[in-house]
Short mmCIF file of C-alpha atoms and ligand atoms in Angstrom, two decimals:
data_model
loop_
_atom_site.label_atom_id
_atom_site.label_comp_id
_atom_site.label_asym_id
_atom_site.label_seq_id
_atom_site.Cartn_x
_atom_site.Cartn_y
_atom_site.Cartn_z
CA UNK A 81 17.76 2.40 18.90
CA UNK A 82 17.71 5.96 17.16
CA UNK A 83 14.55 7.27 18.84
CA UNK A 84 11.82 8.13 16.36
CA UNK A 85 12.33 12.41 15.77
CA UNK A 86 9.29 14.51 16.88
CA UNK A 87 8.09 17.71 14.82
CA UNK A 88 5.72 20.32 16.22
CA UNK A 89 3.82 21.10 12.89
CA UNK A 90 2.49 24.36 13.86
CA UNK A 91 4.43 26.46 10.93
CA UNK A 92 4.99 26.03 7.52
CA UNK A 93 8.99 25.41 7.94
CA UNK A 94 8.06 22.54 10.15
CA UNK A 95 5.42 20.85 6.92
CA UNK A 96 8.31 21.74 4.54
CA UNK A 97 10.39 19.65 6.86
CA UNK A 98 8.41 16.58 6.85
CA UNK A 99 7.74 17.34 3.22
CA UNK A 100 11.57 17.02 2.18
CA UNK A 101 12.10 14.06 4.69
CA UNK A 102 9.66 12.31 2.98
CA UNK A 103 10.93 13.25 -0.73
CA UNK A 104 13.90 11.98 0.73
CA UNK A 105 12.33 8.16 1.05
CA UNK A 106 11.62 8.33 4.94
CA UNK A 107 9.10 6.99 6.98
CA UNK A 108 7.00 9.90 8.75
CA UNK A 109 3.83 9.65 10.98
CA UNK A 110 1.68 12.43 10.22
CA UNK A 111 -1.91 13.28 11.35
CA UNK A 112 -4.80 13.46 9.40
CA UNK A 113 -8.35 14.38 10.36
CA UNK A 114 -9.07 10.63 10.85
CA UNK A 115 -6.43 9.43 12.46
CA UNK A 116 -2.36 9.36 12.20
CA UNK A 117 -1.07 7.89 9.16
CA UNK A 118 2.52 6.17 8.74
CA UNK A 119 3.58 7.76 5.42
CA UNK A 120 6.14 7.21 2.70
CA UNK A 121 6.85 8.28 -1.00
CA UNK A 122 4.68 6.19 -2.75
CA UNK A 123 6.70 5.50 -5.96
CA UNK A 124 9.73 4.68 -3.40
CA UNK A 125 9.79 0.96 -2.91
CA UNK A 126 11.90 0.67 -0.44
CA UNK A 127 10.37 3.42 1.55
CA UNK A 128 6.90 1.58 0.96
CA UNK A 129 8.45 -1.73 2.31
CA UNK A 130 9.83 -0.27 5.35
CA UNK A 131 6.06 0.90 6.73
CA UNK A 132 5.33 -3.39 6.27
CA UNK A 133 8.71 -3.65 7.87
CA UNK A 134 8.20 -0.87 10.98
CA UNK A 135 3.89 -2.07 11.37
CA UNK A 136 5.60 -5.77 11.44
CA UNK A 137 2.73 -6.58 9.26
CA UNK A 138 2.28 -10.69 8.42
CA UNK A 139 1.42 -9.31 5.03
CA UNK A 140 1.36 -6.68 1.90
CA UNK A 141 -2.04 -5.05 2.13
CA UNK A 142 -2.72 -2.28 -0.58
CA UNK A 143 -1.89 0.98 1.19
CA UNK A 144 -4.19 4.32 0.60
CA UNK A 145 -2.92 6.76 -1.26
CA UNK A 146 -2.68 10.59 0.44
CA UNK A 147 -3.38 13.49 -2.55
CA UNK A 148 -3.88 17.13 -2.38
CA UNK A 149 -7.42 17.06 -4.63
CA UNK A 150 -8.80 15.86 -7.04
CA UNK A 151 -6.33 17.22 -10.13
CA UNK A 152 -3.32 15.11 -8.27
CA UNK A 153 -6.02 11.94 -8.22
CA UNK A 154 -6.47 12.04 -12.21
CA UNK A 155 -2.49 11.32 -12.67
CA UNK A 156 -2.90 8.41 -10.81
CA UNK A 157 -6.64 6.75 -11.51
CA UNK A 158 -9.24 7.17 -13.89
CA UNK A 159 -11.95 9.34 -12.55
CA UNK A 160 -15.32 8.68 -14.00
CA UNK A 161 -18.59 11.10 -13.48
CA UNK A 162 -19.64 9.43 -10.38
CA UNK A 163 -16.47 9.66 -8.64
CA UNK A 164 -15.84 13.48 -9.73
CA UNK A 165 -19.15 13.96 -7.92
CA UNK A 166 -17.96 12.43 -4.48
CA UNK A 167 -14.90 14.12 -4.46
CA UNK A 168 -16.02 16.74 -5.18
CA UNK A 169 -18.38 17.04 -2.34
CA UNK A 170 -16.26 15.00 0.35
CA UNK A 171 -12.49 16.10 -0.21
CA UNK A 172 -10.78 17.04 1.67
CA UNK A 173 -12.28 14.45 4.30
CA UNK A 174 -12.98 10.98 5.28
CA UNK A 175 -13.61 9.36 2.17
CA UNK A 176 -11.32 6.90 0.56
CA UNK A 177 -12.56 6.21 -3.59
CA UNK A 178 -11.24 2.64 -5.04
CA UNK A 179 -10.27 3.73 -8.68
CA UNK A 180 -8.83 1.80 -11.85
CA UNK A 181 -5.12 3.01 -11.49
CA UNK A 182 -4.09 4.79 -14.83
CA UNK A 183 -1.50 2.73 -17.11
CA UNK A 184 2.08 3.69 -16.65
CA UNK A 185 1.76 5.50 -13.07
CA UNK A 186 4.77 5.48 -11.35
CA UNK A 187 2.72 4.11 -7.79
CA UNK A 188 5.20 1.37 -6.86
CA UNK A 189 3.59 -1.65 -6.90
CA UNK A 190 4.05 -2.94 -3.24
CA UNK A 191 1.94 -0.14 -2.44
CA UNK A 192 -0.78 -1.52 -4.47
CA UNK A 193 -0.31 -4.90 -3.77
CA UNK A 194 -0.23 -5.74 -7.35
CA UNK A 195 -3.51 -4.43 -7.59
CA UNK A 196 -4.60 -2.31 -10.48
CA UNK A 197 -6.87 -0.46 -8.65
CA UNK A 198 -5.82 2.11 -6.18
CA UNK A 199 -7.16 3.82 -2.96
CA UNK A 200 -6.77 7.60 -2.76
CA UNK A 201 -8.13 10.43 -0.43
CA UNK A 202 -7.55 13.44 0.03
CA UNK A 203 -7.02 14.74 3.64
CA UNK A 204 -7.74 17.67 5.38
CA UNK A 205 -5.29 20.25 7.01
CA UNK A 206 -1.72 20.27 7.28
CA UNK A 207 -0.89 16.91 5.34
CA UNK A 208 -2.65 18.58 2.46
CA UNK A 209 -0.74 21.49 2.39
CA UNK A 210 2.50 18.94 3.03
CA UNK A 211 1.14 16.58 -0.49
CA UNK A 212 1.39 20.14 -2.02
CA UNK A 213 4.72 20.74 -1.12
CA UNK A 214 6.03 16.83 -2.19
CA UNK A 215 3.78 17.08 -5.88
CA UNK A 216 3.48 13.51 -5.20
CA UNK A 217 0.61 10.89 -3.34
CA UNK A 218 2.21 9.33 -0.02
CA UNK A 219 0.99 6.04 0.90
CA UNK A 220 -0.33 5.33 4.52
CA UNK A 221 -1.49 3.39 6.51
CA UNK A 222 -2.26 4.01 10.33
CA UNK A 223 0.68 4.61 12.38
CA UNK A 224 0.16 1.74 14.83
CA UNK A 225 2.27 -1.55 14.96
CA UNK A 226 0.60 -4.47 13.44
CA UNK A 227 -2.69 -5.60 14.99
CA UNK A 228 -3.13 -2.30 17.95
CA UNK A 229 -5.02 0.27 17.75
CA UNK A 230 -5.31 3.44 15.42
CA UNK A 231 -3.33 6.55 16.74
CA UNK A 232 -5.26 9.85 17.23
CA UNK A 233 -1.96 11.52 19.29
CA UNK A 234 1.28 11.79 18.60
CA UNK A 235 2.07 10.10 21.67
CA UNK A 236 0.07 7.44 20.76
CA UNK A 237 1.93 6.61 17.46
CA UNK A 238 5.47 6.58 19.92
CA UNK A 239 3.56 4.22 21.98
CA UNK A 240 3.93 1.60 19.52
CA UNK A 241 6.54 3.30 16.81
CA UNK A 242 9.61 4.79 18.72
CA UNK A 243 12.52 4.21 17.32
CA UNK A 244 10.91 1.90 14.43
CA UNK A 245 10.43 5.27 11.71
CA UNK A 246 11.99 8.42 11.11
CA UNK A 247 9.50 10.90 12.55
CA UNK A 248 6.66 11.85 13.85
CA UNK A 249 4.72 15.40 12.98
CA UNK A 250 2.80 16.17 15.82
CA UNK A 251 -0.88 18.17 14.64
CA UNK A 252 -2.54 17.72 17.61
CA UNK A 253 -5.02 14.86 18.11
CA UNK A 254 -7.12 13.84 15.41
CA UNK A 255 -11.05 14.67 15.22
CA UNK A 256 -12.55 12.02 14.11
CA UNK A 257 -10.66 9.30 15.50
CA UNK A 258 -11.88 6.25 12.96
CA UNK A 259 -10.67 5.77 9.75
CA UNK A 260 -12.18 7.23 6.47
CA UNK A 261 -15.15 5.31 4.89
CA UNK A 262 -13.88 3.51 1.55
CA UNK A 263 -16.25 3.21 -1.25
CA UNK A 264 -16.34 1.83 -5.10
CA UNK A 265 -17.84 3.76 -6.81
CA UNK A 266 -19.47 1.59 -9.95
CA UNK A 267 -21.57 3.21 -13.09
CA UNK A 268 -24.95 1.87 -11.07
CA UNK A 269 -24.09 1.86 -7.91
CA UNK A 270 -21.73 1.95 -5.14
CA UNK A 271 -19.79 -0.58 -3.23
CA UNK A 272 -19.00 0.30 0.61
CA UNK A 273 -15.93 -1.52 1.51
CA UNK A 274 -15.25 0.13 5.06
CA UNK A 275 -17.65 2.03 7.42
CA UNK A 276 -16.40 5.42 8.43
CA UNK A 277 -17.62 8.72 9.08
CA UNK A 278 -18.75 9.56 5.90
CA UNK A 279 -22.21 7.66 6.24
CA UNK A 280 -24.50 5.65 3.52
CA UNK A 281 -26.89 8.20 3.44
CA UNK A 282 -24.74 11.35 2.67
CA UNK A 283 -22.91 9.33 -0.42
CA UNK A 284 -26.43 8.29 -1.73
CA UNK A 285 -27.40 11.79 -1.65
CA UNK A 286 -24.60 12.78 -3.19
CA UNK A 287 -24.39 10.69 -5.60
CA UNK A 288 -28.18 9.92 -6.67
CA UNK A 289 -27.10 6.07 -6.66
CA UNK A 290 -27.62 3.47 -4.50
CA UNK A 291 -24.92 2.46 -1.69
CA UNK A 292 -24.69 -1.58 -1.42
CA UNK A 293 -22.49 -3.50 1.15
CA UNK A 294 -19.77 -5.43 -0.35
CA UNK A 295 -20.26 -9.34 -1.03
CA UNK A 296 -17.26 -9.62 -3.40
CA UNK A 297 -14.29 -10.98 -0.67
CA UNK A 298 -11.82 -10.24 -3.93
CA UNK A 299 -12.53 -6.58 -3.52
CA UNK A 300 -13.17 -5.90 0.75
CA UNK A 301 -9.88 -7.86 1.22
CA UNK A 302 -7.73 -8.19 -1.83
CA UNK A 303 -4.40 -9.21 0.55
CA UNK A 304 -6.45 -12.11 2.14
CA UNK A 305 -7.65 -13.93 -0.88
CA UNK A 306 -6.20 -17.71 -1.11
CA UNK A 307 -4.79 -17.34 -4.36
CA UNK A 308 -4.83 -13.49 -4.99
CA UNK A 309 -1.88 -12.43 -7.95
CA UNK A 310 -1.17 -16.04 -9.06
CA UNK A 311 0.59 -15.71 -12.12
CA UNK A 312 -0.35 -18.50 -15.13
CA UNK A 313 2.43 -20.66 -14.10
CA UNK A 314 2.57 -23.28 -11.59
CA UNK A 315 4.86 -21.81 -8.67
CA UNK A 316 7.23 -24.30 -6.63
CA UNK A 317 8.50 -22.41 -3.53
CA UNK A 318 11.72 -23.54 -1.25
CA UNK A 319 13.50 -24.03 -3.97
CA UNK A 320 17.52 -24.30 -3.32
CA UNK A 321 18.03 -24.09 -7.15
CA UNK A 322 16.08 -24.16 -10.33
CA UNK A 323 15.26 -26.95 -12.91
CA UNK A 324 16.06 -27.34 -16.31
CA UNK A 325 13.36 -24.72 -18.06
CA UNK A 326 12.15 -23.17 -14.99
CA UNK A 327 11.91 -19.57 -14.54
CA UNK A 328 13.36 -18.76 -11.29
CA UNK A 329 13.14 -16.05 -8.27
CA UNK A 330 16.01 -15.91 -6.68
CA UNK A 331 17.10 -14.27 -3.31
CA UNK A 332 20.87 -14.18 -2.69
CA UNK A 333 23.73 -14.86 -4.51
CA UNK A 334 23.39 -18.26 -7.14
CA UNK A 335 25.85 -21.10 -8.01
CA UNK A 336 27.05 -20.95 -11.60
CA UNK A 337 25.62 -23.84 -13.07
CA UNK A 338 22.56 -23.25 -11.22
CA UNK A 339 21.58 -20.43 -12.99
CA UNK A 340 22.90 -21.85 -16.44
CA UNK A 341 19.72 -24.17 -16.03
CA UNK A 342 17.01 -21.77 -15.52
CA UNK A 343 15.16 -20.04 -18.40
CA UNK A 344 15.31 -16.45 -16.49
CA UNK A 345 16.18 -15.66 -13.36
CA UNK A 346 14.69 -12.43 -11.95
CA UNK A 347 17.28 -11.32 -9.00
CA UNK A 348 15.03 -10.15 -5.79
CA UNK A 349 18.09 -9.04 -3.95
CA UNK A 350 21.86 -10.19 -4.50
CA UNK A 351 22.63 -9.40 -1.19
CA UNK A 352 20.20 -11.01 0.47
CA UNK A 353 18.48 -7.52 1.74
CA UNK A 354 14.41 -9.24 2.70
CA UNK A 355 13.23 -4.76 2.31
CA UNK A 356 15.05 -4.80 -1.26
CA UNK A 357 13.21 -8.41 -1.71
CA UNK A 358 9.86 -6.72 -0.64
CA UNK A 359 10.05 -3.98 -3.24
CA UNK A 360 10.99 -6.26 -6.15
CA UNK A 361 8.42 -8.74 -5.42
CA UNK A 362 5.40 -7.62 -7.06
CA UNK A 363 7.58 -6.81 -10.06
CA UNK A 364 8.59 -10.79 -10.04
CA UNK A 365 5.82 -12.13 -10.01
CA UNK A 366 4.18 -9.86 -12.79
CA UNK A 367 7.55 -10.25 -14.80
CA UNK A 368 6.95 -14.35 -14.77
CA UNK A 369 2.71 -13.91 -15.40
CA UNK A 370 2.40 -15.03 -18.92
CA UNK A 371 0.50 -17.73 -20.51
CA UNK A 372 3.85 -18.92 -21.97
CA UNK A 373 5.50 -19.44 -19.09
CA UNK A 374 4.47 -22.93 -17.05
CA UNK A 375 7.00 -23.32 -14.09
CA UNK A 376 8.05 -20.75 -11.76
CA UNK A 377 10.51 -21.59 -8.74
CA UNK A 378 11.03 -19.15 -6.19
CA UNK A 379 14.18 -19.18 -3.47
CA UNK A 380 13.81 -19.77 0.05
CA UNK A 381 12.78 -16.72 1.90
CA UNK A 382 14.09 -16.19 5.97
CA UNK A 383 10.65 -15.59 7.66
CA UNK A 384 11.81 -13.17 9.72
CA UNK A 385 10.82 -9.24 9.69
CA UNK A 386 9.72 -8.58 6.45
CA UNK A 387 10.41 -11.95 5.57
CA UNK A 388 6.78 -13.26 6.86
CA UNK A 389 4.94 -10.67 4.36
CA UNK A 390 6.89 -11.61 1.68
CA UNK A 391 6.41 -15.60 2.20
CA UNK A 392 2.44 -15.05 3.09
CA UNK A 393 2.34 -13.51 -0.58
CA UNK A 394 4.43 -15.89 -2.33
CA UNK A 395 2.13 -18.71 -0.66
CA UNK A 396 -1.25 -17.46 -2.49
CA UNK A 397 1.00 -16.95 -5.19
CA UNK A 398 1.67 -21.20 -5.63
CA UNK A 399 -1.88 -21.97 -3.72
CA UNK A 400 -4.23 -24.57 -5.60
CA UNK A 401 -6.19 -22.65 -7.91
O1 TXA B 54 -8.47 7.13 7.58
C1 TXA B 54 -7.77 6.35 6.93
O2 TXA B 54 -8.17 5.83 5.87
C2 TXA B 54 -6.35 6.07 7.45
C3 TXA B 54 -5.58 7.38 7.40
C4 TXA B 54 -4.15 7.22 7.80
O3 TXA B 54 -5.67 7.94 6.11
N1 TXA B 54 -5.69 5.04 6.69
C5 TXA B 54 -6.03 3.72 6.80
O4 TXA B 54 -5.23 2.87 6.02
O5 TXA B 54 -6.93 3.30 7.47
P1 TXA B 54 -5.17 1.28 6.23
O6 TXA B 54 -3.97 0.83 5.42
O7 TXA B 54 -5.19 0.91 7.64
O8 TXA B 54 -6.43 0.75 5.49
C6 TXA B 54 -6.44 0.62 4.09
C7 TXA B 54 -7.60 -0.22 3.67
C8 TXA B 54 -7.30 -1.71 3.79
O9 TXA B 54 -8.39 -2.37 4.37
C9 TXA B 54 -7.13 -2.13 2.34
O10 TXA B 54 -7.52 -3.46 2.09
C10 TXA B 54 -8.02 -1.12 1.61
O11 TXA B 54 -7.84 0.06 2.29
N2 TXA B 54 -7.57 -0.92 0.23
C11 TXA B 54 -6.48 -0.27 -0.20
N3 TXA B 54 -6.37 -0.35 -1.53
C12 TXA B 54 -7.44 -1.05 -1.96
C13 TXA B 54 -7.90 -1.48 -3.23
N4 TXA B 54 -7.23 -1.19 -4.34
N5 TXA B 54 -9.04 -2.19 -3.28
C14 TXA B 54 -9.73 -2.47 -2.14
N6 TXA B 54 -9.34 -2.11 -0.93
C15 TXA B 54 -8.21 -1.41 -0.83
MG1 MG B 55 -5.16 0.17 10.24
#
């Protein structure tokens, strides 16, 4: 085990550090006011996969997205009047906005989950002045292995992390210890998706609209959903080889005459790599979604490491609909 690298971040050599480490596509805890985020390039795909791979998450949640302000948000979502108004008042802080994601951004899409909205917020202190340094959003979740609790210390992210990511930049611990509140905003109202700090009352104030709890399980939980990203066609998974006509996934190396039967093949990783698999996925499965296209057959996966995310999301994907 290389053990995980630990940055005092108490100048502005040490955030230009972390800031070329992660330009670089590595995996960095960082704090924020809330508590310590495990970050990565978020238009690097194999950097995204490697936070599911180092939280040993089951599955491919949509990540939040880290900006400076609000002019690095409007190259990445579409920013109506209501959500210029929170940000505006809230950011930097605790408040995470659930935006349509502008056409053509370069987000990669494991980070969204194959979502086309996108979580962004903009923290406060030296990860801000770090996003200014990168020019680009990082995506992170907290830097805690799957299922334990959110780090507020340095230490605390080791505790679970050592030796699993690149670094650790240690600010000191975190003030408000509980993740940001995360809202969508709608034209008449807004939707809170997760309790935080930033409470009901302020965002009603601030936005001279009501604040309702969420009912819609699509939008609280997107990664949960039974059937969440199905493309039109039926999907058949396990699949040693493909059938006459199908349109196949495949994950390794493929026989010849094997691939002479299928009607595409989309290659998740020659070699067999499950984090190269991870970062091609989303692009598979939207690559396959059209009306046109009736049978999909997908390789089998290894369910180990990353290989459990990736076959959680390919099961919605062929779920009963
Ligand atoms: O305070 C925080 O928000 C911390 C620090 C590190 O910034 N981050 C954090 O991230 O709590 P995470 O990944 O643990 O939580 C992200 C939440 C998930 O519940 C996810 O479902 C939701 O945000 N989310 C992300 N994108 C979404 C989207 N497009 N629609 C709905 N929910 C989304
Ligand atoms: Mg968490």
């Amino acid at each position: 085990m290389i053990p995980t690298k630990r940055i005092q971040l108490n100048s502005a050599a040490a955030e230009e550090e972390v800031a070329s480490r992660l330009a670089r596509g590595e995996l960095v805890a960082v704090p924020t006011e809330t508590v310590y985020g495990l970050a990565a390039d978020a238009a690097n795909g194999a950097a995204v996969a490697r936070i599911f791979e180092a939280k040993g998450r089951p599955r491919f949640n949509p990540l939040i997205l880290h900006v400076v302000g609000c002019a690095m948000a409007e190259r990445y979502a579409r920013i109506d009047d209501v959500a210029a108004r929170l940000m505006e008042r809230f950011w930097p802080g605790p408040l995470t906005l659930v935006l349509p994601v502008v056409e053509g951004s370069n987000i990669h899409p494991l980070a969204l989950a194959g979502l086309d909205t996108v979580a962004l917020r903009a923290p406060r202190g030296a990860l801000q002045h770090i996003l200014a340094l990168l020019d680009r959003p990082v995506a992170a979740p907290s830097a805690n292995a799957s299922g334990r609790v959110s780090p507020t210390t340095a230490d605390h992210v080791l505790r679970t992390l050592n030796g699993r990511i690149d670094a650790v930049a240690d600010g000191g611990p975190a003030v408000f210890g509980l993740e940001s509140t995360i809202v969508r905003p709608l034209a008449d109202r807004i939707v809170l998706l997760r309790p935080g700090s930033v409470t009901p009352a302020e965002l009603e104030e601030a936005a001279d609209l009501p604040v309702v709890r969420n009912t819609d399980a699509a939008i609280t939980a997107p990664g949960q959903l039974a059937s969440h990203y199905a493309p039109h066609g039926r999907v058949r998974l396990n699949a040693e080889e493909p059938k006459d006509g199908e349109h196949f996934i495949a994950f390794g190396p493929l026989a010849q005459p094997a691939s002479s039967r299928a009607a595409a093949i989309f290659q998740l990783s020659e070699t067999g790599d499950l984090r190269e698999a991870a970062a091609r996925l989303f692009t598979a499965l939207s690559s396959f979604d059209a009306p046109e296209i009736e049978r999909i057959a997908v390789a089998p996966i290894p369910s180990e490491g990353l290989g459990e995310a990736i076959n959680d999301r390919l099961a919605r994907a062929a779920a009963e609909r």
